[in-house]
PDB file of C-alpha atoms and ligand atoms in Angstrom:
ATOM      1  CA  UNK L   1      39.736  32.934 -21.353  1.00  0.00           C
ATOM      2  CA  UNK L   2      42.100  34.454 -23.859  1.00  0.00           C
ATOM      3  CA  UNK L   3      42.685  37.982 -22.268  1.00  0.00           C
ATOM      4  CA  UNK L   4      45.885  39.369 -22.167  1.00  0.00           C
ATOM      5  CA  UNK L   5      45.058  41.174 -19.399  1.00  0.00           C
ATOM      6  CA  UNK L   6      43.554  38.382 -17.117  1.00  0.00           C
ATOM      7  CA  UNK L   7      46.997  36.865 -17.923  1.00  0.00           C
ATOM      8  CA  UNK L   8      49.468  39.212 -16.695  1.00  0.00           C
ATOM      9  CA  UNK L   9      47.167  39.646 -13.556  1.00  0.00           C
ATOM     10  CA  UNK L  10      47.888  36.053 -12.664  1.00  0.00           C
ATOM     11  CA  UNK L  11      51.575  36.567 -13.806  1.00  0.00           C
ATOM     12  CA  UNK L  12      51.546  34.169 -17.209  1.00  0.00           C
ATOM     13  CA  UNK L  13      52.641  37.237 -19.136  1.00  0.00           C
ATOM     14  CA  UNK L  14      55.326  38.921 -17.185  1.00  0.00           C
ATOM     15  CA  UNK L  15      54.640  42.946 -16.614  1.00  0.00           C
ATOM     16  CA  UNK L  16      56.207  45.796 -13.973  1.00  0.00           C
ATOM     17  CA  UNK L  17      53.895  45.780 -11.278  1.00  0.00           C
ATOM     18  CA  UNK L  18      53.103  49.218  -9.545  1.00  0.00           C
ATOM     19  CA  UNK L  19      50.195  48.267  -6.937  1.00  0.00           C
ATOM     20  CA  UNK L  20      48.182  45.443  -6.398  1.00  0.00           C
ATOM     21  CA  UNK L  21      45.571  44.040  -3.985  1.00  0.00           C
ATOM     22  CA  UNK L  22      42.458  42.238  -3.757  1.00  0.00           C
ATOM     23  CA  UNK L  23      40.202  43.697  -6.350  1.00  0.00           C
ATOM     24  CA  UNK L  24      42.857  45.910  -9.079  1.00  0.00           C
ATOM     25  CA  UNK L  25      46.330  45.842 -10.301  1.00  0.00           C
ATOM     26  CA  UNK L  26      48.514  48.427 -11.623  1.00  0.00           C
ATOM     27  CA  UNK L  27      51.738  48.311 -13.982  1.00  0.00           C
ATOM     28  CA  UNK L  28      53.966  50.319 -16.689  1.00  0.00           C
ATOM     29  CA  UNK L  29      52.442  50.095 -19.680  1.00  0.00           C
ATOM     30  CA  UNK L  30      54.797  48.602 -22.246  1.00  0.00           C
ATOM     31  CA  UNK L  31      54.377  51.372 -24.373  1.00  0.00           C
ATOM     32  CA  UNK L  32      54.654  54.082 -22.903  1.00  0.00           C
ATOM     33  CA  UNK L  33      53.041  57.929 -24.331  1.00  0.00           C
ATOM     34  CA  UNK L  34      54.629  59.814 -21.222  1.00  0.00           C
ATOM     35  CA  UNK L  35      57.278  59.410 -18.970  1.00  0.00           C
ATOM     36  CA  UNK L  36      54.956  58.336 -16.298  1.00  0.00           C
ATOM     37  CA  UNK L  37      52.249  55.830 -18.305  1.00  0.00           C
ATOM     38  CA  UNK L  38      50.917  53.025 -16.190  1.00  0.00           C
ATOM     39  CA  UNK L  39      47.670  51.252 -16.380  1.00  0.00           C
ATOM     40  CA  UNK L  40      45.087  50.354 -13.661  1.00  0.00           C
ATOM     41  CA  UNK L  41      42.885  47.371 -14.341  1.00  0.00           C
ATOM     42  CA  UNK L  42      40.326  45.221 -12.086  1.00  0.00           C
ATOM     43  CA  UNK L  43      41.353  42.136 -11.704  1.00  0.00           C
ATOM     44  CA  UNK L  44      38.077  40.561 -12.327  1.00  0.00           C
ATOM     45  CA  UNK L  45      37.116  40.847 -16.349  1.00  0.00           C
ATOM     46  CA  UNK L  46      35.366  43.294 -17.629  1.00  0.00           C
ATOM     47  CA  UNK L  47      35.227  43.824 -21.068  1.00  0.00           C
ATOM     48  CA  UNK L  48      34.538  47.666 -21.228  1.00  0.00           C
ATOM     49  CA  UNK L  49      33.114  50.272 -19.595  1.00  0.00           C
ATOM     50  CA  UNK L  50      29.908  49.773 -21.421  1.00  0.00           C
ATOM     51  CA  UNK L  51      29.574  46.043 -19.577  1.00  0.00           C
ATOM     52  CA  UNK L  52      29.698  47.881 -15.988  1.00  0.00           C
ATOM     53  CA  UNK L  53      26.794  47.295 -13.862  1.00  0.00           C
ATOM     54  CA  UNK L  54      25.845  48.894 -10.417  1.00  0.00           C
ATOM     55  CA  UNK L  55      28.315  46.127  -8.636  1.00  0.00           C
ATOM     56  CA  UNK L  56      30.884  47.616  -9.960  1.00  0.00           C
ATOM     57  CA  UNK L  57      30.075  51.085  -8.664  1.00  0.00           C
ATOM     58  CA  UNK L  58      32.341  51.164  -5.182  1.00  0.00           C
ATOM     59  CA  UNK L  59      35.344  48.695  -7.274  1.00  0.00           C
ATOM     60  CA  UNK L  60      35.849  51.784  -9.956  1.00  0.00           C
ATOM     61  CA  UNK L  61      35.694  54.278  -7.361  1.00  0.00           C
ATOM     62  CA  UNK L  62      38.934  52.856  -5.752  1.00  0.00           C
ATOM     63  CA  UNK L  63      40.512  52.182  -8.810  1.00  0.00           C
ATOM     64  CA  UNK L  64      39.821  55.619 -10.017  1.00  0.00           C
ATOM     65  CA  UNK L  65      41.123  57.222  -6.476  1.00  0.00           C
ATOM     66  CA  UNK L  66      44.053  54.713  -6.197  1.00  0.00           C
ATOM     67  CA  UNK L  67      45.100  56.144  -9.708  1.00  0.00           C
ATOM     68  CA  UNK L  68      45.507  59.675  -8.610  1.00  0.00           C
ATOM     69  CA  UNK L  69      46.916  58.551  -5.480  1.00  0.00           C
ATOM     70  CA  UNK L  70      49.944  56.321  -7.628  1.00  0.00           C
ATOM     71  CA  UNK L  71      50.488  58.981 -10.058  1.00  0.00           C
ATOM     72  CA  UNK L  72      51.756  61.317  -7.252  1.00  0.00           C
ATOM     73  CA  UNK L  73      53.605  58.903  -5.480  1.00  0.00           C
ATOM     74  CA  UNK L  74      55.371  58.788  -9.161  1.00  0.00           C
ATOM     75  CA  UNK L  75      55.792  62.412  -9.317  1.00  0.00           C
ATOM     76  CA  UNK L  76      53.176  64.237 -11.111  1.00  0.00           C
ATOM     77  CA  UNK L  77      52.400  66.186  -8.083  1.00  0.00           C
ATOM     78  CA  UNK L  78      51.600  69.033 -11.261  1.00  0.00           C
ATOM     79  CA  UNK L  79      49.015  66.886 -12.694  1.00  0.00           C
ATOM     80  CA  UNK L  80      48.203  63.840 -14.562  1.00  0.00           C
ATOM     81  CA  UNK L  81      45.447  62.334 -16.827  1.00  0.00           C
ATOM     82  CA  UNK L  82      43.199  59.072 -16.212  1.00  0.00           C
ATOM     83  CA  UNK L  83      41.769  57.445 -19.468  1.00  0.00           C
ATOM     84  CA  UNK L  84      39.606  55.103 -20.799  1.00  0.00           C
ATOM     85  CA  UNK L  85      39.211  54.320 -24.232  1.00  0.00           C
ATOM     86  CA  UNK L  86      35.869  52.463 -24.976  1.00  0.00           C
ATOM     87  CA  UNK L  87      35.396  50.045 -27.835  1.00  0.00           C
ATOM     88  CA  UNK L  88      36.815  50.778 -31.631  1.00  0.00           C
ATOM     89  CA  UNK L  89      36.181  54.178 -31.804  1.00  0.00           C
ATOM     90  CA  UNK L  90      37.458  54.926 -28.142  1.00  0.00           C
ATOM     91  CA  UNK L  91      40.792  53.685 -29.119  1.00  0.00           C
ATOM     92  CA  UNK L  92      40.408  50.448 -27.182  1.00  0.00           C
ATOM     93  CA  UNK L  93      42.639  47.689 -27.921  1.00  0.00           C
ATOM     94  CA  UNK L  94      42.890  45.530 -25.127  1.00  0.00           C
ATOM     95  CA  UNK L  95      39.223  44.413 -24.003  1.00  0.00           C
ATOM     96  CA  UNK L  96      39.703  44.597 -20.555  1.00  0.00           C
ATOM     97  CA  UNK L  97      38.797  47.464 -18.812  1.00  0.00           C
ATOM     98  CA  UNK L  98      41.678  49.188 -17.857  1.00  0.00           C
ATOM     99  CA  UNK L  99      42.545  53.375 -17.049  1.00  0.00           C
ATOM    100  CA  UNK L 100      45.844  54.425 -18.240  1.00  0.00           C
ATOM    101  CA  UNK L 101      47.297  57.044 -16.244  1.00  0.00           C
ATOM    102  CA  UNK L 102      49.786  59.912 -18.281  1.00  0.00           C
ATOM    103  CA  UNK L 103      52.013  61.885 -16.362  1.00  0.00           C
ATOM    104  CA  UNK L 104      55.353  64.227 -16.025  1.00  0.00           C
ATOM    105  CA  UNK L 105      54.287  66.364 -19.196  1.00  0.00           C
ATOM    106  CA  UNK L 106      52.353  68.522 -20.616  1.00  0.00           C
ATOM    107  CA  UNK L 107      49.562  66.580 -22.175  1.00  0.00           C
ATOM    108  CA  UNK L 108      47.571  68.341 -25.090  1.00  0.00           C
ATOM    109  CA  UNK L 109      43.304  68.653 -25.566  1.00  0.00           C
ATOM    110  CA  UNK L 110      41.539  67.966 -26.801  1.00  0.00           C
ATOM    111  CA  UNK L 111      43.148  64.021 -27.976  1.00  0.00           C
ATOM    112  CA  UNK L 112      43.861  63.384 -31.687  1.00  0.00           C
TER     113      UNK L 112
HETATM  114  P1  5GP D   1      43.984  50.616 -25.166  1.00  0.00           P
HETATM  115  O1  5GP D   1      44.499  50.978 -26.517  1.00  0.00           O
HETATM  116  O2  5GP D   1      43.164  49.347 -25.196  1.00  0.00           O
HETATM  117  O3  5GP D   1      43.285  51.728 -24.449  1.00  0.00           O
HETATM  118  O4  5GP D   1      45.256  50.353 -24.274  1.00  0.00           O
HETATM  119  C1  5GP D   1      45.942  49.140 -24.240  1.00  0.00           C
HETATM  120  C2  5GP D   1      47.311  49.458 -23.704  1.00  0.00           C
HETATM  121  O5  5GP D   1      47.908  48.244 -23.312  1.00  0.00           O
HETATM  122  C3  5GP D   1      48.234  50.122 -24.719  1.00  0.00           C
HETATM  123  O6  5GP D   1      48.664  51.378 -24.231  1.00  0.00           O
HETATM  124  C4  5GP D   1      49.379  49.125 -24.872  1.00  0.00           C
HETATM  125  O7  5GP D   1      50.638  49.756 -25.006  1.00  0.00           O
HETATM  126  C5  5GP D   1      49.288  48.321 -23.591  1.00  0.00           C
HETATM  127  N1  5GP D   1      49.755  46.954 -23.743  1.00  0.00           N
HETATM  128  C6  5GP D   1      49.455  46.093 -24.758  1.00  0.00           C
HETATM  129  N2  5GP D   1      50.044  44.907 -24.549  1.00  0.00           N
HETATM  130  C7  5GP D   1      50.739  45.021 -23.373  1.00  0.00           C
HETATM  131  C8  5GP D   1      51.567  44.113 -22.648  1.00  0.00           C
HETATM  132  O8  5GP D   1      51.791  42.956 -23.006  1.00  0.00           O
HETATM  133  N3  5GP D   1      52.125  44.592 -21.489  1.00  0.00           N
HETATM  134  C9  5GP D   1      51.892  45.861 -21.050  1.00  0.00           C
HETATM  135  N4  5GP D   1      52.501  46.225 -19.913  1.00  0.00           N
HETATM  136  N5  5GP D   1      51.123  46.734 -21.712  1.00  0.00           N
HETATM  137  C10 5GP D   1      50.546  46.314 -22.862  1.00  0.00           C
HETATM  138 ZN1   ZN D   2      40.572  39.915 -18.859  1.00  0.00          ZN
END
């Protein structure tokens, strides 16, 4: 399959891992909106948030709660933001799911 994502999961496309184990991995996203900006992605594909299914339910709970729990261990202990941008008016680019996590500023709302 021609996913960017599913590639840098199995390292084809080289990227600066933060956390990975069985079911997600996280790294830096290359370009970066914050000074902390990493992304979290399943490692099986899924194209979007609108292709989740009740599986999925206990896999996105972990990757959502393993995203808070990275962005403090990289310092935003005064907040952070978790996003997903769904399909062309969402902002998505990349279909893979995938949560980008923004931290160590002051982020404005509502999003441009
Ligand atoms: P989207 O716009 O789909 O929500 O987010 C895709 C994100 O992937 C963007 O923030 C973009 O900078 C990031 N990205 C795109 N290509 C690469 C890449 O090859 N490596 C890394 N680390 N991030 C990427
Ligand atoms: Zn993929």
């Amino acid at each position: 399959m021609d996913c960017l994502f599913c590639k840098i999961i199995v390292g084809e496309i080289p990227s600066e891992k933060i956390y990975e184990d069985d079911d997600m991995y996280a790294f830096k996203d290359i370009d970066p909106q914050a000074p902390v900006h990493f992304l979290v992605i399943p490692k099986k594909h899924i194209q979007d948030a609108d292709a989740l299914t009740e599986e999925e339910d206990a896999l996105i709970g972990r990757i959502f709660r393993k995203a808070g729990e990275l962005a403090k261990e990289l310092g935003c202990d005064k907040g952070y933001r978790i996003v997903n941008n769904c399909k062309e008016d969402g902002g998505q680019t990349v279909n893979h799911l995938h949560f980008h996590i923004l931290g160590q500023r002051s982020l404005q709302w509502p999003p441009g």
